[in-house]
PDB file of C-alpha atoms and ligand atoms in Angstrom:
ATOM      1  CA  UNK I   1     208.501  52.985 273.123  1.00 70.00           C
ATOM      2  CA  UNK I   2     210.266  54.800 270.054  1.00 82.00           C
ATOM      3  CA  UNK I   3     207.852  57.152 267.546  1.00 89.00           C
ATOM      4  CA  UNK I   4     209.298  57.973 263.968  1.00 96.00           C
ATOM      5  CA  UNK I   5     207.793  59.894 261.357  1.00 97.00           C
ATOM      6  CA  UNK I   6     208.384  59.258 257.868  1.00 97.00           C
ATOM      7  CA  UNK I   7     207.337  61.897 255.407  1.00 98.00           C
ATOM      8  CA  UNK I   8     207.274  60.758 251.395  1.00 98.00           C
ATOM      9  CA  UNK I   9     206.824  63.125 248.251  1.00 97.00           C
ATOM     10  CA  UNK I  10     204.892  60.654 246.494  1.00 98.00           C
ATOM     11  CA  UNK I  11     202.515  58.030 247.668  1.00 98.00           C
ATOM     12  CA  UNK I  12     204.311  55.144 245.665  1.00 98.00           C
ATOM     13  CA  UNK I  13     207.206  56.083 247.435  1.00 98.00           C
ATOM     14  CA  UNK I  14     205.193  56.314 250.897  1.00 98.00           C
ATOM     15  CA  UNK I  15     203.680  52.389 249.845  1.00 98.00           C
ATOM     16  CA  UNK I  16     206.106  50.459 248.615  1.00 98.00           C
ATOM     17  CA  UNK I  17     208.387  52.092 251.733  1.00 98.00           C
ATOM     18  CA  UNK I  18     205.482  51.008 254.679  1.00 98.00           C
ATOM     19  CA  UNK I  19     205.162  47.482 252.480  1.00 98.00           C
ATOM     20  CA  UNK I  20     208.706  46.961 252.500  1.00 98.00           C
ATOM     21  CA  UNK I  21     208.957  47.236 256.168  1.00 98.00           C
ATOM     22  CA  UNK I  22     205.625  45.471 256.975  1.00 98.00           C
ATOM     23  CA  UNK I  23     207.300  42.446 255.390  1.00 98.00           C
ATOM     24  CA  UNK I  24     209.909  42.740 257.308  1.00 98.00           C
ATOM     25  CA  UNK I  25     208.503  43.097 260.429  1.00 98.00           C
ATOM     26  CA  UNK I  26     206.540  40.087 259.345  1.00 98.00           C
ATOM     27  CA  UNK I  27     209.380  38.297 259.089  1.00 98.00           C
ATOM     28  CA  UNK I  28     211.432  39.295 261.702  1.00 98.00           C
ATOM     29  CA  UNK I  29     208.371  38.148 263.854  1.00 98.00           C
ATOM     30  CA  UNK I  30     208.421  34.519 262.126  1.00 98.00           C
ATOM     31  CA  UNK I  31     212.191  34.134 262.880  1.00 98.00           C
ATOM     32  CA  UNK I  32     211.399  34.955 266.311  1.00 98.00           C
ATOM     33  CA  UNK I  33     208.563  32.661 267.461  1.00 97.00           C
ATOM     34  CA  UNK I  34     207.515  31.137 264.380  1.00 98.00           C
ATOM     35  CA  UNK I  35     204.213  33.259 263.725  1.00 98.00           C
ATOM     36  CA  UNK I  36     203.393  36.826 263.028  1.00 98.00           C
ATOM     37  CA  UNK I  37     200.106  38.279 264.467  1.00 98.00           C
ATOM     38  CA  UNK I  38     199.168  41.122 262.501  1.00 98.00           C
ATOM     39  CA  UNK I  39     196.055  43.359 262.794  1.00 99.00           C
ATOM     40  CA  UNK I  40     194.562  45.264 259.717  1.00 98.00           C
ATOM     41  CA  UNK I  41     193.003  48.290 259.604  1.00 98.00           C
ATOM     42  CA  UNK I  42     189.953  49.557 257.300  1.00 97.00           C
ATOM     43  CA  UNK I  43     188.905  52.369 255.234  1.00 95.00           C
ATOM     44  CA  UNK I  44     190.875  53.236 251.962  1.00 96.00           C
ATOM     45  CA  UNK I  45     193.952  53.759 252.839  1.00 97.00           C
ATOM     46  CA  UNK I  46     195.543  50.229 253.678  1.00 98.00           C
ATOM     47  CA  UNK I  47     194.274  49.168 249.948  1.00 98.00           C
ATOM     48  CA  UNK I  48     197.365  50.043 248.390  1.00 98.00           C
ATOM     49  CA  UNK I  49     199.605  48.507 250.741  1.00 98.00           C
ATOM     50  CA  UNK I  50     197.699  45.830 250.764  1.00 98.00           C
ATOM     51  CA  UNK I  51     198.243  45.367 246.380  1.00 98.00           C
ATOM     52  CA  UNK I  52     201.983  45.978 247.359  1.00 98.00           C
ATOM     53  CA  UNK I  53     201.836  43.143 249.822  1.00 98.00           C
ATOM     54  CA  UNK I  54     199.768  40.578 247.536  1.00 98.00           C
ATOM     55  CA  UNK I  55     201.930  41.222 244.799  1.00 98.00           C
ATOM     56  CA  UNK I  56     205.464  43.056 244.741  1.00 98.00           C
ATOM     57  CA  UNK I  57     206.407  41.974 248.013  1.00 98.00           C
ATOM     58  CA  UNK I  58     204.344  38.875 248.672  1.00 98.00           C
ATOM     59  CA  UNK I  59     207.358  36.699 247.624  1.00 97.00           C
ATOM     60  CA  UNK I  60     209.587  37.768 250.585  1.00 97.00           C
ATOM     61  CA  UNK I  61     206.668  36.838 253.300  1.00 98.00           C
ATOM     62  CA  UNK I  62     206.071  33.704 254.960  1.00 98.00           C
ATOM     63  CA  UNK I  63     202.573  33.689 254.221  1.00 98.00           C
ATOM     64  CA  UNK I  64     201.958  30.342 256.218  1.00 98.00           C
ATOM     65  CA  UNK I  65     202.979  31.406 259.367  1.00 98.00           C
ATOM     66  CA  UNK I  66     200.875  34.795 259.588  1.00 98.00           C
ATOM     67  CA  UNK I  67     198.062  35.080 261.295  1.00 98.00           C
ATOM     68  CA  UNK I  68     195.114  37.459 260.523  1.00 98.00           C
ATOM     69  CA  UNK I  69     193.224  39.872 262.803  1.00 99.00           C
ATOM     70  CA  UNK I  70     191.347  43.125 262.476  1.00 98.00           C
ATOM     71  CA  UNK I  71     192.019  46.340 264.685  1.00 98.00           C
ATOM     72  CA  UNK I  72     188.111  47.231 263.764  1.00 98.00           C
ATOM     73  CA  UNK I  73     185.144  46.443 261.868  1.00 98.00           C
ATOM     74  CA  UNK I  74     182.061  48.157 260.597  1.00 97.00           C
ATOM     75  CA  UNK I  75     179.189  45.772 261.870  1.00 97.00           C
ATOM     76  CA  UNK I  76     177.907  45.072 258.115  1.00 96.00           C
ATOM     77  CA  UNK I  77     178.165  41.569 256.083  1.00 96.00           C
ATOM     78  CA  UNK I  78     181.188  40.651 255.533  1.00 95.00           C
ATOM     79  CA  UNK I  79     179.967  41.216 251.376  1.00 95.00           C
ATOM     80  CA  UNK I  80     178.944  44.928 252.150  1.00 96.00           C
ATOM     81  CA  UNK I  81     181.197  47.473 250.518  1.00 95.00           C
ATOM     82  CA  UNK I  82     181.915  48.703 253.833  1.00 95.00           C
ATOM     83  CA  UNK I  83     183.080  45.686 255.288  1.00 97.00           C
ATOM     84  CA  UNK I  84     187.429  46.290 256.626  1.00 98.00           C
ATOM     85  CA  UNK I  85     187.577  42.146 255.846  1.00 98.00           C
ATOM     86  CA  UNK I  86     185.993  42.496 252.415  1.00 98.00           C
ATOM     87  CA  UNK I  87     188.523  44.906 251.479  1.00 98.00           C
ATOM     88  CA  UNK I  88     191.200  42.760 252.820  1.00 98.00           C
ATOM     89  CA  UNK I  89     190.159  40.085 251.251  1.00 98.00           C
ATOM     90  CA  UNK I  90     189.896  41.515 247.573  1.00 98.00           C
ATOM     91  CA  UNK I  91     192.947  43.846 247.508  1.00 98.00           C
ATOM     92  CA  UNK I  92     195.374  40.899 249.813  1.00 98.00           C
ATOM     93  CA  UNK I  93     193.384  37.794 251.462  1.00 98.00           C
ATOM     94  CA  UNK I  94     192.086  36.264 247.919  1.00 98.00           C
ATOM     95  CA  UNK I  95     195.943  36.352 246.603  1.00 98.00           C
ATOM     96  CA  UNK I  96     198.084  34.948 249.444  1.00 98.00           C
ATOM     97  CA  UNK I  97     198.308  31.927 250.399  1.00 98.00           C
ATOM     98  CA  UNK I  98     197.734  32.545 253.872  1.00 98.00           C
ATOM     99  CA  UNK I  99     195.685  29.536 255.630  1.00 98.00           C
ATOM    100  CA  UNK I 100     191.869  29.484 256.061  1.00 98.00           C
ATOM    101  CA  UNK I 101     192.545  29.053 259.762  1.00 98.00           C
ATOM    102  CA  UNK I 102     194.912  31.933 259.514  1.00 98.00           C
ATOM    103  CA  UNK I 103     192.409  34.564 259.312  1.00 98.00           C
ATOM    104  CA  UNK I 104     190.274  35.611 262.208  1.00 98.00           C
ATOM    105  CA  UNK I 105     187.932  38.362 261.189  1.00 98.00           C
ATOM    106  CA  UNK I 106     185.640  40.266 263.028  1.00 98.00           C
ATOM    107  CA  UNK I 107     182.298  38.251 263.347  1.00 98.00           C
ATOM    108  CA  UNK I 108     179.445  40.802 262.273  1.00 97.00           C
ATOM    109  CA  UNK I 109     177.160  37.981 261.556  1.00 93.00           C
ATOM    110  CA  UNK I 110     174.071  38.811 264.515  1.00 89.00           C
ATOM    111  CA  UNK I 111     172.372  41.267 265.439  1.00 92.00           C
ATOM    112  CA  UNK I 112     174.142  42.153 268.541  1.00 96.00           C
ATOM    113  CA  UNK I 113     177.351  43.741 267.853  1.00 96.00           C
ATOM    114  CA  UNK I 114     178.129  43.865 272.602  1.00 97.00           C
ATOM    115  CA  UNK I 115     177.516  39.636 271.239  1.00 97.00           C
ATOM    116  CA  UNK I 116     179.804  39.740 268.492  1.00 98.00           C
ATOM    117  CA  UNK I 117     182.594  41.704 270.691  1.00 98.00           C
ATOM    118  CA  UNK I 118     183.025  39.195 273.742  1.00 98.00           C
ATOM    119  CA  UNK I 119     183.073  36.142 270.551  1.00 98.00           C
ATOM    120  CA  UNK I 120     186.431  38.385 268.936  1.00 98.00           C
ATOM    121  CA  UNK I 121     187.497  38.464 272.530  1.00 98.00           C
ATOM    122  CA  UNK I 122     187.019  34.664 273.031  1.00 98.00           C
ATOM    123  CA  UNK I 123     189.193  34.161 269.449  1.00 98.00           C
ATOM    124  CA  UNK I 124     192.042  36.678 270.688  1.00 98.00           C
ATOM    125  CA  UNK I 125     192.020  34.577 274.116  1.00 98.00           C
ATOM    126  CA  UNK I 126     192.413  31.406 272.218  1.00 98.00           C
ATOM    127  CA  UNK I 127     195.294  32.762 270.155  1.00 98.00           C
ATOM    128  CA  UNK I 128     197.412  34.612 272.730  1.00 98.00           C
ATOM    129  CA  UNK I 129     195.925  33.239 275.595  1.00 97.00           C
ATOM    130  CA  UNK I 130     194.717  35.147 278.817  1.00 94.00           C
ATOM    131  CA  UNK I 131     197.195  38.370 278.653  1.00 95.00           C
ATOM    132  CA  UNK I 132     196.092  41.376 276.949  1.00 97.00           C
ATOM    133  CA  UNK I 133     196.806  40.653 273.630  1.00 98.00           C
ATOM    134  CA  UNK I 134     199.982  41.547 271.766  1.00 98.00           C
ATOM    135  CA  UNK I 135     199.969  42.073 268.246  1.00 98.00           C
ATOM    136  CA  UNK I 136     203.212  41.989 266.468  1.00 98.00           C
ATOM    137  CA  UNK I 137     202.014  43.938 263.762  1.00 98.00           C
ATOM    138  CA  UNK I 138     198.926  46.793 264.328  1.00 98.00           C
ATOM    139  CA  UNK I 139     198.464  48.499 260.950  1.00 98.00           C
ATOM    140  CA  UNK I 140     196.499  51.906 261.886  1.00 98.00           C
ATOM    141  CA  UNK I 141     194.746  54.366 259.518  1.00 98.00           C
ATOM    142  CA  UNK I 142     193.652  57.696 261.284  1.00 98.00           C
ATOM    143  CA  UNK I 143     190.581  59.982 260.823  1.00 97.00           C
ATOM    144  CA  UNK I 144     190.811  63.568 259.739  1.00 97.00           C
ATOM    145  CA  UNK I 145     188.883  64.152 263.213  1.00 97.00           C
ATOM    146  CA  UNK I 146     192.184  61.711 264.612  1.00 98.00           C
ATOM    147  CA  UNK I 147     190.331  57.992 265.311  1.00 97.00           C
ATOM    148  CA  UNK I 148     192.384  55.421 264.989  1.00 98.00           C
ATOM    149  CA  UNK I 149     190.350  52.038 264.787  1.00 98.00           C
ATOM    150  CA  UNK I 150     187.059  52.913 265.625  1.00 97.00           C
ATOM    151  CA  UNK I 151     187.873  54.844 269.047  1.00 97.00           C
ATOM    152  CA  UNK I 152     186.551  58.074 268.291  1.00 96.00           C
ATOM    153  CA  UNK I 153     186.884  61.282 270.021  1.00 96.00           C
ATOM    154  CA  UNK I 154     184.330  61.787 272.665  1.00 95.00           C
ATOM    155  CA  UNK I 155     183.788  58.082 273.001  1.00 96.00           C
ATOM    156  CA  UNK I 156     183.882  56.195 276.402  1.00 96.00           C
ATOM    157  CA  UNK I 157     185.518  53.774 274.812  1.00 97.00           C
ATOM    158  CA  UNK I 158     188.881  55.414 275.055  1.00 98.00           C
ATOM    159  CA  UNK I 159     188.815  55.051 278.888  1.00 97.00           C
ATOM    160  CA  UNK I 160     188.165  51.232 278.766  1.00 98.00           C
ATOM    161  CA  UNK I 161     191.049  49.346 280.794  1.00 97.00           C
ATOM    162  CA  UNK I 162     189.658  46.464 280.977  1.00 97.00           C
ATOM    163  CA  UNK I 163     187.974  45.193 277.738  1.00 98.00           C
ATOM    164  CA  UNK I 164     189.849  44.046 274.252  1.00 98.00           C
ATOM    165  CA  UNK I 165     186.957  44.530 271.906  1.00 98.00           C
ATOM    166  CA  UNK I 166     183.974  46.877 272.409  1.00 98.00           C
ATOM    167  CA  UNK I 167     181.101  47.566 270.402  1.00 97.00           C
ATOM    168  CA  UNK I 168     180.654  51.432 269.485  1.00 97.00           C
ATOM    169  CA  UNK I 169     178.438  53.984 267.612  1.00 92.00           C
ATOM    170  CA  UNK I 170     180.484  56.141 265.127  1.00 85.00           C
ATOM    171  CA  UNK I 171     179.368  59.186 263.469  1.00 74.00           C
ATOM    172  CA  UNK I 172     180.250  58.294 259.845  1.00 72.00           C
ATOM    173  CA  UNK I 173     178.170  56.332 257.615  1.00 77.00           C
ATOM    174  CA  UNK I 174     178.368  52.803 259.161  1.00 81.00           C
ATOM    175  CA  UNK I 175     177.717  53.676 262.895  1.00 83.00           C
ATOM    176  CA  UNK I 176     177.460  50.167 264.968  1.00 95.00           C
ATOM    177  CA  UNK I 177     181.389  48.749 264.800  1.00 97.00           C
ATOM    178  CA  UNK I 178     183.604  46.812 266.891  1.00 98.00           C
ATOM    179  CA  UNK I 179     187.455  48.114 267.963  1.00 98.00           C
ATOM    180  CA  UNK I 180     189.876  46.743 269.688  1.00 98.00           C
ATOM    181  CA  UNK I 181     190.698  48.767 272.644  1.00 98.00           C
ATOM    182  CA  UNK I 182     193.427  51.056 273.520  1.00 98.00           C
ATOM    183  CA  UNK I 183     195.083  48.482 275.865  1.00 98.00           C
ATOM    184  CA  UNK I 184     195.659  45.849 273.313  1.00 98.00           C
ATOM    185  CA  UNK I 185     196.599  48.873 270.385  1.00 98.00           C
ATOM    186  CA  UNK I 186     199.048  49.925 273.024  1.00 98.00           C
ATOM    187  CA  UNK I 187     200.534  46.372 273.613  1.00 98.00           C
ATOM    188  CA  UNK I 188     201.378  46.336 269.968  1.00 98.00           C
ATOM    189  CA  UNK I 189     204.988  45.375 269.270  1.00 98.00           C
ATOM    190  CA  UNK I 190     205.038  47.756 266.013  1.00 98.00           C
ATOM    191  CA  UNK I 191     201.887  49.900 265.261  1.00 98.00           C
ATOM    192  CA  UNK I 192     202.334  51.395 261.715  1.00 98.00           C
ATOM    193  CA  UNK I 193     200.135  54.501 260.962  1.00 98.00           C
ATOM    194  CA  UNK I 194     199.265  55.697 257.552  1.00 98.00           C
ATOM    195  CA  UNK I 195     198.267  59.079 256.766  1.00 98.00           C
ATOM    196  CA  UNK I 196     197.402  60.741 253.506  1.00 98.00           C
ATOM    197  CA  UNK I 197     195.827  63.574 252.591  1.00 98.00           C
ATOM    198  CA  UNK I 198     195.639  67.796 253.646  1.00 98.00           C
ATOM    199  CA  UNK I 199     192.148  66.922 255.490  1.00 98.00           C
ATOM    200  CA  UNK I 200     194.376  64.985 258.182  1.00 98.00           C
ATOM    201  CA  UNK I 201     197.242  67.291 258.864  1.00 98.00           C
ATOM    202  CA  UNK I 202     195.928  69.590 261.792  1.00 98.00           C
ATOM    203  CA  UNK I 203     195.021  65.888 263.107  1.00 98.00           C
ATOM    204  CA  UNK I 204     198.312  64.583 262.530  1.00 98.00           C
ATOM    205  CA  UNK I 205     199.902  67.774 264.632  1.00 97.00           C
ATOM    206  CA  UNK I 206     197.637  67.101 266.958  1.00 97.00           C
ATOM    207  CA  UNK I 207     198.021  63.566 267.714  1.00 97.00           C
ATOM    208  CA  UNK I 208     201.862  63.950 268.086  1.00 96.00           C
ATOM    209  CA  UNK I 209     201.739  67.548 270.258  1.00 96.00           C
ATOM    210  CA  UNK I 210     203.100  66.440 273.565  1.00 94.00           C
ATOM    211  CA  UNK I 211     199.942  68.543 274.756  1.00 95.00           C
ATOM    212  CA  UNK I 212     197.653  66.407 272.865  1.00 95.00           C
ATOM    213  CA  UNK I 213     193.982  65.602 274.505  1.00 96.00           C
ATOM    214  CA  UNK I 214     192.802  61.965 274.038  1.00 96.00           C
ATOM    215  CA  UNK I 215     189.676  62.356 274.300  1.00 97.00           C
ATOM    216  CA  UNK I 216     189.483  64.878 271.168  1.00 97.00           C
ATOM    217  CA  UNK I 217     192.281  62.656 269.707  1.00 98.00           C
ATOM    218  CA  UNK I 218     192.404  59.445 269.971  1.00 98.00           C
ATOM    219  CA  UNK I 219     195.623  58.839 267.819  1.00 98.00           C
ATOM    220  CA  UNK I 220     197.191  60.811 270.788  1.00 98.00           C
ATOM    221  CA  UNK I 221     197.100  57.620 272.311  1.00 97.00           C
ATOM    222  CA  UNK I 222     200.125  56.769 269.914  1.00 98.00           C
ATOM    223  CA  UNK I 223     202.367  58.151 272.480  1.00 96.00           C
ATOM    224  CA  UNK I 224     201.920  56.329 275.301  1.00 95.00           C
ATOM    225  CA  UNK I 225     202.278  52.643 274.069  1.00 95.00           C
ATOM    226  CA  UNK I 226     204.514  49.523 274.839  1.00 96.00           C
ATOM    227  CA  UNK I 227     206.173  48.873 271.593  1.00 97.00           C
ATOM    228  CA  UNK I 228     207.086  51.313 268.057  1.00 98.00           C
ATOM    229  CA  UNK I 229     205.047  53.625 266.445  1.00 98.00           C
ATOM    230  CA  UNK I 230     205.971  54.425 263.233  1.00 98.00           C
ATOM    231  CA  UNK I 231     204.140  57.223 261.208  1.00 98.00           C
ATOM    232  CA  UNK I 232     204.097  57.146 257.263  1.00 98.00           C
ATOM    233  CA  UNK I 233     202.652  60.170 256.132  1.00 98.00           C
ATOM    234  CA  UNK I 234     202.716  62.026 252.514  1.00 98.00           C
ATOM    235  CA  UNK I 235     203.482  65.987 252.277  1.00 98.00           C
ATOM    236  CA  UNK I 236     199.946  66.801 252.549  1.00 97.00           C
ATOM    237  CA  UNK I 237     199.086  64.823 255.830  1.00 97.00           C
ATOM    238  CA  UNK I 238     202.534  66.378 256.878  1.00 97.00           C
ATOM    239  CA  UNK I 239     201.659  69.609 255.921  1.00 93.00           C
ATOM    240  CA  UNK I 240     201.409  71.604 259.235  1.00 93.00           C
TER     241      UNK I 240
HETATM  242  C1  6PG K   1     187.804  52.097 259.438  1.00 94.32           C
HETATM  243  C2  6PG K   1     189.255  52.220 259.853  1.00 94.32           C
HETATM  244  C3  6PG K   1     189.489  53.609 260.323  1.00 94.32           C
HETATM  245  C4  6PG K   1     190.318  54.247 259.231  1.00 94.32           C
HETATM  246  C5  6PG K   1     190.179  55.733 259.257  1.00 94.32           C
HETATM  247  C6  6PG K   1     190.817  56.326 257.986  1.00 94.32           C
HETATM  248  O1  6PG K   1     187.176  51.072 259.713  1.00 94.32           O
HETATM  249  O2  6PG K   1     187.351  53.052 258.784  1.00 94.32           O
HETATM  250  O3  6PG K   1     189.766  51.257 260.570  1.00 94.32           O
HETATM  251  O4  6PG K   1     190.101  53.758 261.552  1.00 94.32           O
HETATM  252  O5  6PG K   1     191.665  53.861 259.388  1.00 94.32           O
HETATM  253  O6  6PG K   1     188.795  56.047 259.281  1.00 94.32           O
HETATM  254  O7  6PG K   1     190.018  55.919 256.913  1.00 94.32           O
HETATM  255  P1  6PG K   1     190.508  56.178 255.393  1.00 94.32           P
HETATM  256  O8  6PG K   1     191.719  55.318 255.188  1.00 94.32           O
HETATM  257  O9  6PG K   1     189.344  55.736 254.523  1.00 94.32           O
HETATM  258  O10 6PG K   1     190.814  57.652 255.275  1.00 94.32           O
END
């Protein structure tokens, strides 16, 4: 496992930097065994990255041989606002030609979210078969209170060993989501987290203190995983 931290005066820089190499990776992963499995993350800031990748950069990635997962979901139609797969799909899904068969979101379809996690569990199995999953690619955001995914601080969910996808209750204004679990984040080959913003920083020191709690921060987790974790934050998210 190797951690870098990248720190960027402006966020264009910080974008088109994390874009760059998420194309790379992509492709590095394509050369290797012919398909990239990549997981997204949610919220707001994977948008721009994801306009980088759908446009600038979407030349340089072999779109046809990348596969499509989420890291979590808010358990809304996949039309709401909130919805981690509607944003993918308007800022990169809609302008890539990445197949139909490609893309394996989060189903948030029912009413039982516990349901809906053992069906994403199923659709990992069927794509990397009965090991815990390895992503090539895990694309993390992080909460000022330091949740990556949906794993929240607090939540028994961090402690799961066995599961890939559980259903939680978050605080914020969605609560009933899905996340993968730590164990598959962890198996990751590269896990890229983006950080922006002052409101993050004591959560950014936090998750990379070697004395770091996971349970009040779950991006502490960072440190303790199989593959690279590479950390793209601005000034203000690097601020303390
Ligand atoms: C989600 C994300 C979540 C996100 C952080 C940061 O579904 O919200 O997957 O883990 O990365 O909450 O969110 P922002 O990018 O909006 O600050």
């Amino acid at each position: 496992m190797s951690n870098s931290i990248r720190t960027f005066g402006t966020h264009d820089e910080l974008y088109r930097s994390a874009a760059s190499d998420v194309a790379d990776a992509i492709i590095a992963a394509v050369r290797f065994s012919g398909r990239c499995s990549i997981a997204l993350s949610g919220g707001t800031t994977p948008v721009r990255l994801h306009e980088l990748l759908a446009t600038d950069f979407a030349h340089r990635v072999p779109w046809g041989s990348v596969h499509v997962f989420w890291g979590d979901e808010r358990y809304v139609p996949h039309d709401s606002p909130h919805s981690n797969y509607g944003m993918a799909r308007r800022t990169l899904l809609d302008h890539v030609p990445c197949p139909p068969g490609n893309v394996h979101p989060m189903p948030t379809n029912g009413d039982d979210p516990a349901r809906s996690a053992l069906e994403y569990e199923h659709t990992l199995q069927q794509h990397f078969g009965t090991d815990v999953p390895r992503f090539n690619i895990m694309l993390l955001g992080m909460g000022s209170d330091g949740h990556i995914a949906s794993l929240f601080p607090g939540s028994s969910a961090l402690l799961e060993e066995d599961r890939r996808v559980l259903a939680v209750t978050a605080e914020a204004e969605v609560p009933r989501r899905l996340t993968l679990t730590l164990p598959v984040i962890r198996r990751s080959e590269l896990s890229f987290v983006i950080v922006t913003g002052s409101s993050k920083a004591s959560a950014v020191k936090e998750a990379i203190s070697p004395h770091a709690e996971l349970i009040q921060c779950p991006a502490a987790a960072l440190q303790q995983t199989e593959g690279e974790v590479r950390w793209w934050l601005d000034l203000e998210a690097a601020g303390e």
